[in-house]
Coordinates of C-alpha atoms in Angstrom, one line a residue:
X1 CA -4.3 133.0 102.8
X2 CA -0.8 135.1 103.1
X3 CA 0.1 137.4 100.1
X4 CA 3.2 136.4 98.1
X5 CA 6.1 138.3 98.3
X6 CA 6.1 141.0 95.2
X7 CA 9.8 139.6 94.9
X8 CA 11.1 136.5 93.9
X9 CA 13.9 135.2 96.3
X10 CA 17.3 135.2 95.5
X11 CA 18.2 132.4 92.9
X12 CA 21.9 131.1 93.0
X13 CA 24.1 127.4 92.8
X14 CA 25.0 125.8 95.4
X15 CA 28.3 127.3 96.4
X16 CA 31.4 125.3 97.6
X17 CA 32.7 128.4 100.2
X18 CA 31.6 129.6 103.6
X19 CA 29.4 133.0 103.7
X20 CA 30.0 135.3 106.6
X21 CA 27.5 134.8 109.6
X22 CA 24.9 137.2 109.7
X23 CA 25.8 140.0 112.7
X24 CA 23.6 138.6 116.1
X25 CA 22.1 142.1 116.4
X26 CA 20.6 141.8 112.9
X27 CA 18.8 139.1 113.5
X28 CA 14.9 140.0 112.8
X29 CA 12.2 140.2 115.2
X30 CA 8.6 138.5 115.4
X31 CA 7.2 137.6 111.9
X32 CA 5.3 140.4 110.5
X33 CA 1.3 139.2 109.8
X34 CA 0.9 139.9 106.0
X35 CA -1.9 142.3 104.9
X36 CA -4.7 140.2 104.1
X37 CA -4.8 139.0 107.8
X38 CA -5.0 142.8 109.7
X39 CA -7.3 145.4 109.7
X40 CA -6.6 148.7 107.1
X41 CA -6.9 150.8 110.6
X42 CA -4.0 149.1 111.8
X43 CA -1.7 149.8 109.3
X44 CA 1.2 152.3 110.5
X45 CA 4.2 152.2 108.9
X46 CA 6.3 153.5 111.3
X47 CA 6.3 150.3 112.7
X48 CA 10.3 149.5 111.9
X49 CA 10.1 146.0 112.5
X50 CA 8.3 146.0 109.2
X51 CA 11.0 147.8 107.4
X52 CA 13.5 145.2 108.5
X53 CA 11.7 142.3 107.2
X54 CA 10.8 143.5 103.9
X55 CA 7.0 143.1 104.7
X56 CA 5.4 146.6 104.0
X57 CA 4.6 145.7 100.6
X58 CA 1.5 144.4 100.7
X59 CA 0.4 146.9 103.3
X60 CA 0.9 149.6 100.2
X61 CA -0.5 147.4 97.6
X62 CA -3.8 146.7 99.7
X63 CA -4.0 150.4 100.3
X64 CA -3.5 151.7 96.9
X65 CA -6.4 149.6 96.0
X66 CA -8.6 149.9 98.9
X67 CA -7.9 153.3 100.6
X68 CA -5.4 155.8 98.7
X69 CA -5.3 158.1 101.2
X70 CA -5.0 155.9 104.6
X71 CA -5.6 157.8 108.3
X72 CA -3.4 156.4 110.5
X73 CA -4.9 157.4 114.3
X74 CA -2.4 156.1 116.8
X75 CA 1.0 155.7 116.3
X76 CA 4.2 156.9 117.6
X77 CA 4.5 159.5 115.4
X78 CA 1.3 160.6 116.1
X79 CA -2.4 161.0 114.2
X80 CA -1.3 160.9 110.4
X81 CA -2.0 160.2 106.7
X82 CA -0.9 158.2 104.4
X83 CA -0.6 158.7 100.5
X84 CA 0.3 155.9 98.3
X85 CA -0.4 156.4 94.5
X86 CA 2.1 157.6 92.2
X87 CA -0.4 160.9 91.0
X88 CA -1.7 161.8 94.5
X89 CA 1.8 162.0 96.3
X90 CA 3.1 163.9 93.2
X91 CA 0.2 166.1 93.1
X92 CA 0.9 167.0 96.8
X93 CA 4.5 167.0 96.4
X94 CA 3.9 170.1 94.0
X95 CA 1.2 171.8 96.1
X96 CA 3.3 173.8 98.0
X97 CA 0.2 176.3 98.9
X98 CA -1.3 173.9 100.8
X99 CA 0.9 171.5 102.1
X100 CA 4.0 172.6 104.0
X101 CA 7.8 171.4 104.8
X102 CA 8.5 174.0 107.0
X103 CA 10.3 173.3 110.2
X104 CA 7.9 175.2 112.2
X105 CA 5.1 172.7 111.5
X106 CA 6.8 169.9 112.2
X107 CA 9.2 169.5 108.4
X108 CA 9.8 166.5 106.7
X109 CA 9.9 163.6 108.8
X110 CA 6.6 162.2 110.9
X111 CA 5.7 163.1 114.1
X112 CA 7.5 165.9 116.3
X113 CA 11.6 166.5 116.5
X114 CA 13.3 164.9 119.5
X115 CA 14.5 168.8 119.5
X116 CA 13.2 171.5 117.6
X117 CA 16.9 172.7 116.1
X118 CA 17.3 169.6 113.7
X119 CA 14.5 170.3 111.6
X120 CA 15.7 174.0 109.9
X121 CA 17.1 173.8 106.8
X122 CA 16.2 174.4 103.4
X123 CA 14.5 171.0 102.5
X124 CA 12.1 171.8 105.8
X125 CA 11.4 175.5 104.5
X126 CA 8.9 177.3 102.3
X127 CA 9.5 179.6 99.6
X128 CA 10.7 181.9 99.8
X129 CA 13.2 181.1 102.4
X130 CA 13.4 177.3 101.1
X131 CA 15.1 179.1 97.6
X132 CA 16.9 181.3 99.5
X133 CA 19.4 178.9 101.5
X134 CA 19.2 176.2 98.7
X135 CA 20.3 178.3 95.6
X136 CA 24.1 178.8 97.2
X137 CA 24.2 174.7 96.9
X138 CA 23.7 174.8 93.4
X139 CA 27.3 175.6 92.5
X140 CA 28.4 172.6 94.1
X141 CA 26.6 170.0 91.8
X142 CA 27.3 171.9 88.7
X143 CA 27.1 170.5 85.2
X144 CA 30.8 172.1 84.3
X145 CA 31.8 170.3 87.9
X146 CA 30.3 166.9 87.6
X147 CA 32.1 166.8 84.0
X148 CA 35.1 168.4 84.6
X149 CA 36.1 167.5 88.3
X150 CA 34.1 164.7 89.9
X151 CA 33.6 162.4 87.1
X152 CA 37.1 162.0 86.8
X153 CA 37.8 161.7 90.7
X154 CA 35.0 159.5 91.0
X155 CA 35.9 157.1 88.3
X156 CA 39.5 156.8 89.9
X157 CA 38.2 155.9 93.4
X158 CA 35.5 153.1 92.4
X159 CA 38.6 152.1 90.2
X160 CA 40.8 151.6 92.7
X161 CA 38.4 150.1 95.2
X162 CA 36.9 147.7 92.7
X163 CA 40.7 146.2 92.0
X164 CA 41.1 146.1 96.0
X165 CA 38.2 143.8 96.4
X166 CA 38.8 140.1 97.0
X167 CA 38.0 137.3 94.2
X168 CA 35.6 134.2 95.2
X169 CA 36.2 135.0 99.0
X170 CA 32.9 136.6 100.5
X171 CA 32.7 139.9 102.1
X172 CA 29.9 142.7 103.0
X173 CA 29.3 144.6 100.0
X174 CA 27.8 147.5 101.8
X175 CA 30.5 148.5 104.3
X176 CA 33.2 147.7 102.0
X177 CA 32.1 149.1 98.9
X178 CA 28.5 151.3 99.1
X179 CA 29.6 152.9 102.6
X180 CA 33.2 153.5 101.4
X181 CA 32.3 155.5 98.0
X182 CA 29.5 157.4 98.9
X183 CA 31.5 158.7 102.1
X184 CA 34.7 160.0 100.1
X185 CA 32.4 161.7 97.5
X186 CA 30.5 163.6 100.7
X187 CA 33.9 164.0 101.9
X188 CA 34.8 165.6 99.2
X189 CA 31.4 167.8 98.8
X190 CA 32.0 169.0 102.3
X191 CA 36.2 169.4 101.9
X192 CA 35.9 167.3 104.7
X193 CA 39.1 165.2 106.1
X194 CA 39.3 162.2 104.0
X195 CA 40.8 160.5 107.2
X196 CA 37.7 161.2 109.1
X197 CA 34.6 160.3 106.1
X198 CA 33.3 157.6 108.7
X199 CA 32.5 160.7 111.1
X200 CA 30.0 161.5 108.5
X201 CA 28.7 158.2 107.6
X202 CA 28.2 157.5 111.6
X203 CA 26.2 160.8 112.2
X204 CA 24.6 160.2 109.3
X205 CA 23.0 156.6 110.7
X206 CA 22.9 158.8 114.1
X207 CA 20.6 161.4 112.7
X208 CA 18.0 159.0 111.2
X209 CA 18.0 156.5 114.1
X210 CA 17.7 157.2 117.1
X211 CA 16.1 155.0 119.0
X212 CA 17.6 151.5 117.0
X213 CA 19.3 150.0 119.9
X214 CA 21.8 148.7 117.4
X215 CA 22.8 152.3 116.0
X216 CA 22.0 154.5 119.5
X217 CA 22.2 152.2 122.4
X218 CA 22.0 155.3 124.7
X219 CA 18.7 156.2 123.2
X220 CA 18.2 160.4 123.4
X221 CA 20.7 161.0 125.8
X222 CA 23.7 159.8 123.3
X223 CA 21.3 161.3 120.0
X224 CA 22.2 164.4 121.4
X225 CA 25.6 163.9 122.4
X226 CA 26.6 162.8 119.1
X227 CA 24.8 165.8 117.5
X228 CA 26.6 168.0 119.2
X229 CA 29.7 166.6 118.4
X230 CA 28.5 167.2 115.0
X231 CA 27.5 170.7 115.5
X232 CA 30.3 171.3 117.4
X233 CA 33.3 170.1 114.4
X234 CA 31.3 171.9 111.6
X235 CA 30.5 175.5 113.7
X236 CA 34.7 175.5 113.5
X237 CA 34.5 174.4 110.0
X238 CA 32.0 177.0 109.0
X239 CA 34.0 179.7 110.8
X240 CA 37.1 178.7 108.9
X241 CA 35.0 178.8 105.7
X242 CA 33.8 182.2 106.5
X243 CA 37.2 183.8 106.9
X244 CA 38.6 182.2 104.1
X245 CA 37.9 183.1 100.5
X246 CA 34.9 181.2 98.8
X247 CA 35.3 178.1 97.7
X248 CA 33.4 176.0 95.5
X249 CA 32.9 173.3 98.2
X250 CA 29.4 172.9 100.5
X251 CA 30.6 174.3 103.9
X252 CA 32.3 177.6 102.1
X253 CA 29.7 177.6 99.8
X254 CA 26.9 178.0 103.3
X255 CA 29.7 180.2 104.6
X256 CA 29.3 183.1 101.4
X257 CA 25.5 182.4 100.9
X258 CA 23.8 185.5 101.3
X259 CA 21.2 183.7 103.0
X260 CA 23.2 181.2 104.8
X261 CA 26.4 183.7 106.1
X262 CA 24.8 183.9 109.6
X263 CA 23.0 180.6 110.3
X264 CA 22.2 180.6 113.8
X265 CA 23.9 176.9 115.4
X266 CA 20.0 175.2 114.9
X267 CA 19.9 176.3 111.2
X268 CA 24.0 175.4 110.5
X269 CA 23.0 171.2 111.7
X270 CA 19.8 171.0 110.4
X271 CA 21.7 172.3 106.6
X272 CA 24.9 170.2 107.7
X273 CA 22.4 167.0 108.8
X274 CA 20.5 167.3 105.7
X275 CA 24.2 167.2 103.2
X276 CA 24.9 164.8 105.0
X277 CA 22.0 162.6 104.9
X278 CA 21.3 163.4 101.1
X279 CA 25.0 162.6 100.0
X280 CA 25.5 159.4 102.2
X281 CA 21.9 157.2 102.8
X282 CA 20.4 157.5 99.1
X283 CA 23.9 156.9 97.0
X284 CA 25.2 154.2 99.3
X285 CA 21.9 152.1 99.6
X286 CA 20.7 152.6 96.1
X287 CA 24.4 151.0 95.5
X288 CA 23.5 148.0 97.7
X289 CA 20.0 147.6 96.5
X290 CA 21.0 147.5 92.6
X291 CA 23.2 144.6 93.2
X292 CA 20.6 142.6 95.0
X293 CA 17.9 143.2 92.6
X294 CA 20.0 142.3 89.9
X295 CA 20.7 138.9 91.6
X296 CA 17.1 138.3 92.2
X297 CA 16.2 139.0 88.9
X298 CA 19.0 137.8 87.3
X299 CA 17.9 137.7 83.6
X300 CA 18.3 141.4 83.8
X301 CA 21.8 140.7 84.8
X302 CA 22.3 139.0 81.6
X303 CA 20.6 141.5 79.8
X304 CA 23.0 144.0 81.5
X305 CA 26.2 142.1 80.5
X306 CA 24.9 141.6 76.7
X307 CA 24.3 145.0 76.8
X308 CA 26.4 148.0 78.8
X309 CA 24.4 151.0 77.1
X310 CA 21.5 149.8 79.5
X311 CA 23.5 151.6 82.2
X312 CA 22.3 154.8 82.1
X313 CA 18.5 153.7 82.0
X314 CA 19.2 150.9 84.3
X315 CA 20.5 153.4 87.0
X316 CA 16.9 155.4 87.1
X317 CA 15.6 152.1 87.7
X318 CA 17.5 151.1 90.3
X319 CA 16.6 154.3 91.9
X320 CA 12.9 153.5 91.3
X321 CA 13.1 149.9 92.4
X322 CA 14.8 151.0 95.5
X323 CA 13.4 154.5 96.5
X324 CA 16.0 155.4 99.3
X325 CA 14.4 157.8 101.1
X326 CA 10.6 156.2 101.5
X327 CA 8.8 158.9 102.2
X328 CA 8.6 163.0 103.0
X329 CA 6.3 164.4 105.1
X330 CA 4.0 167.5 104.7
X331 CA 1.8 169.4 107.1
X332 CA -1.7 171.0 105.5
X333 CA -2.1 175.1 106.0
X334 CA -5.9 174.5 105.0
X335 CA -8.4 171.9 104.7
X336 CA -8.1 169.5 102.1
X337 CA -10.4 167.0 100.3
X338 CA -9.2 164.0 99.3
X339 CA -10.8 161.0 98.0
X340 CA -13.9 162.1 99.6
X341 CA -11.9 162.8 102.8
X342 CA -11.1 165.8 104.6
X343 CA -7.6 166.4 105.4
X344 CA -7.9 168.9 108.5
X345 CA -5.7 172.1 108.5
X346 CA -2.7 171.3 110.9
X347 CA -2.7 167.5 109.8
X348 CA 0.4 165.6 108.9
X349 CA 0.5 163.9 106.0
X350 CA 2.8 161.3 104.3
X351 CA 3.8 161.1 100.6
X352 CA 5.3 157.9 100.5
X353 CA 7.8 157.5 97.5
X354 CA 8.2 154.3 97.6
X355 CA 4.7 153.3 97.1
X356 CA 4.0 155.4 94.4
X357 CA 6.6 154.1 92.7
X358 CA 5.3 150.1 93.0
X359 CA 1.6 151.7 91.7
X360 CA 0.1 149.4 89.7
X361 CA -1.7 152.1 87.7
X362 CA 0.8 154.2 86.6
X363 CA 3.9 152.1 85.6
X364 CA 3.0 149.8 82.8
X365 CA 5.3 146.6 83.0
X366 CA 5.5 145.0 86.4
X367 CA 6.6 147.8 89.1
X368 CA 8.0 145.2 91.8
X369 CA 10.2 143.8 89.3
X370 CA 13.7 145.0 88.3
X371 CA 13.5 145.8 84.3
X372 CA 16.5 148.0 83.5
X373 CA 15.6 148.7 79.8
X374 CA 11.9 149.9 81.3
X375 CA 10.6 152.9 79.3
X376 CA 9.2 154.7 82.0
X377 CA 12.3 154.0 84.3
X378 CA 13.4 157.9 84.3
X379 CA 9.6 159.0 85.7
X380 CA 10.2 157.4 89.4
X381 CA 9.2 159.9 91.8
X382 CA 12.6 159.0 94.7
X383 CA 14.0 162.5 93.8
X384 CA 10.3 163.8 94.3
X385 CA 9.1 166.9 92.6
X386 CA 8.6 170.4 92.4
X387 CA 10.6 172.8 94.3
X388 CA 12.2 170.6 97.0
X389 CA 13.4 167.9 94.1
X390 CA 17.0 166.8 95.0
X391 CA 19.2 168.8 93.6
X392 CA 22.1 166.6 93.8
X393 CA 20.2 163.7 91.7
X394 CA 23.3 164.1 88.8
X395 CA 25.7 163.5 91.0
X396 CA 24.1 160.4 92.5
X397 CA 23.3 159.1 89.1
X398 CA 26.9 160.0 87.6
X399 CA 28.2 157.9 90.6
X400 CA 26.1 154.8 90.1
X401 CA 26.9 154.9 86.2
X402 CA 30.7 154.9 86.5
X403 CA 30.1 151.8 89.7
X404 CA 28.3 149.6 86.7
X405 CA 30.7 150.6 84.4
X406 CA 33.3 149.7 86.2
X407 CA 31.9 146.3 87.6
X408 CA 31.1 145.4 84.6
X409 CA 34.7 145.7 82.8
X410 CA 36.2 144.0 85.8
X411 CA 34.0 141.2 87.0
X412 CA 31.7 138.4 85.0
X413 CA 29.0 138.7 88.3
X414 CA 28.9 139.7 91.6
X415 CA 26.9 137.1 93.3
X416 CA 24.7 137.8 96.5
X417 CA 24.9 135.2 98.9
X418 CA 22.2 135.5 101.4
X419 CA 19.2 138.2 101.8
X420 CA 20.2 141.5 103.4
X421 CA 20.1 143.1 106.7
X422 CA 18.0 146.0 106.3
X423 CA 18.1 149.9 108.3
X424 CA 15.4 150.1 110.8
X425 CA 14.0 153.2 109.8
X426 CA 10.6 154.0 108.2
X427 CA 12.4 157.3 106.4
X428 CA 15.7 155.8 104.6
X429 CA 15.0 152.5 103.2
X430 CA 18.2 151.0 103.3
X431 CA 20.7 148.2 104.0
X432 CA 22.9 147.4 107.0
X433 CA 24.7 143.9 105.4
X434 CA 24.7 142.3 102.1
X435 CA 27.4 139.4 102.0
X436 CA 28.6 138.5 98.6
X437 CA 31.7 137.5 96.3
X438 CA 33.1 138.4 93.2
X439 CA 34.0 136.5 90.0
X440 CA 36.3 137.6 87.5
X441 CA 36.3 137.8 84.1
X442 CA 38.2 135.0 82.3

């Protein structure tokens, strides 16, 4: 007997205007078989076909219950394990002894680099050269800044894009609205040309797939072309940076680091990649996702409306519920045991985020719903933990509160009207489409 879906599907009235045609090339593939009907040594979840049908859930739930830590012998990525409660992946998320990030065992992401340059930077380092490239970033997120400078900024943007948007005609909320925020902010991080932010969006989808047919036709051969280009238009930005005073702004910020003065080209676009990747692909899809849970569970949505305080909380668990980035990767220095298994030294090994934060075990109320007063709501684990926690989590947060805010002075509901396209990627759990319309307030 198939496993029911952990969410409900969308609920909605009949509506009286046309929705937009889903693109032809997101179209899914061959139906997924559901857990209960494979074998646990099957299970590899860097299948994508699985990612764009929404049908890894059960696959995690069957695992956290049968086989918490999962080896995963032949796949693409290579021999690897799997972790998918919420205390195991924090525990090895922490254990930065005996688990590494480092580029030089392979980083953050399964299996090996197409090329070896993209994986240095300070996320796929170990102390103490992970705190050493990563502490000149802090000024850029600061509390004084967030308050002072981008709070304003950003609640002037989403204002202005909000009262652009058309009423009761459908359109694609994530290219319109998630894709055009979240690139003017990392514009703006970057002091990038505002003219150009969909540069940094596109080598941003680049980066993470490069062998979707749909993103990277040309397969490695254009991967590599592309990232050059990328390498090639921030090695003049960082020069500029360099000669120029310091600024308060990503790429002058790298320029002045002590650390980060004299990256060599590998270590400038694997620090560049991974701005760009954290500013862009968890903002702009946790921005997608929030809207379609709330449609799918739409007595939170009236909740929401009775209530705007929620905000704050309901933001942390929109990050939960959606868990943008699904995983990180780690690579054991030593042996391991492990629920009476032996992780072997040299092994890679998968924390995935996005189960831990579905474990039935650790959250109290129901983890696949949407609940956005839930108590525990500010303990998901999608920012991960320990030293490699994302430091730019206040920023992503601020920018989600001031989107609700804003929504929700302007517009009675923003209604979803089909189920999503989703990203092909087993790393950033994401959305390529979501069609919807907008109702006023009366």
């Amino acid at each position: 007997m198939a496993e029911a879906d952990p969410s409900p599907q969308l609920k909605r009235p009949e509506i009286s205007y046309r929705k937009p045609a889903r693109p032809h090339y997101l179209e899914r593939g061959d139906p997924i078989k559901p857990a209960s009907e494979i074998d646990l040594d099957s299970i590899d979840f860097i299948d994508v076909e699985q990612w764009r049908q929404d049908k890894m859930w059960d696959r995690f739930e069957r695992l956290r219950k049968e086989e918490p830590l999962h080896y995963t012998a032949d796949s693409v990525a290579g021999p690897y394990w799997s972790l998918t409660r919420y205390e195991d992946v924090k525990a090895v998320d922490v254990d930065n002894k005996r688990f590494s990030s480092d580029a030089k065992f392979g980083g953050i992401t399964l299996g090996p680099p197409i090329e070896a340059f993209t994986g240095e930077s300070f996320i796929a380092a170990d102390e103490p050269h992970h705190w050493a490239q990563r502490k000149p970033m802090q000024p850029a997120v600061a509390p004084s800044l967030l308050r002072n400078e981008f709070e304003p900024l950003i609640r002037q943007r989403t204002s202005a894009l909000l009262d652009s948007l058309p009423v009761g005609e459908p359109f694609d909320w994530v290219n319109t609205v998630s894709i055009e925020l979240t690139a003017m902010m990392l514009a703006t991080l970057l002091n990038y040309p505002q003219e150009r932010r969909r540069e940094l969006t596109r080598w941003s989808d680049v980066t993470t797939n490069p062998f979707d047919p749909d993103i990277c036709p040309g397969g490695r051969e254009q991967w590599l072309k592309e990232l050059g280009e990328c390498l090639g238009t921030f090695s003049g930005i960082y020069a500029e940076r360099q000669a120029a005073p310091p600024g308060d702004d990503l790429m002058s910020l790298l320029a002045h680091g002590p650390a980060t003065r004299n990256l060599t080209p590998q270590e400038l676009l694997g620090n560049v990649i991974l701005l760009i990747i954290g500013g862009n692909d968890t903002t702009r899809n946790t921005m997608t996702g929030g809207l379609y849970a709330l449609n799918k569970f739409p007595d939170e949505y009236t909740k929401l409306k009775a209530d705007h305080s929620l905000i704050p909380n309901m933001v942390s668990e929109m990050i939960r519920w959606q868990t943008p980035l699904s995983y990180m990767r780690r690579t054991a220095l030593e042996d391991v045991e492990m629920h009476g298994k032996t992780i072997r030294e040299g092994e890679q090994v998968a924390m995935w985020y996005i189960s831990a934060n579905r474990d039935e075990e650790f959250w109290d109320e129901d983890p696949n719903a949407l609940i956005i007063d839930r108590k525990q709501a500010k303990d998901h684990i999608s920012f991960g933990f320990g030293i490699h926690r994302c430091y730019g989590n206040r920023l992503a947060e601020l920018q989600l509160k001031i989107l609700w805010e804003e929504i929700l002075a302007r517009f009675d509901h923003i209604e979803v009207l089909d189920e999503p396209s989703r990203t092909s990627s087993a790393f950033v759990h994401g959305y390529t489409w979501l069609p919807v319309v907008c109702h006023r307030k009366n």
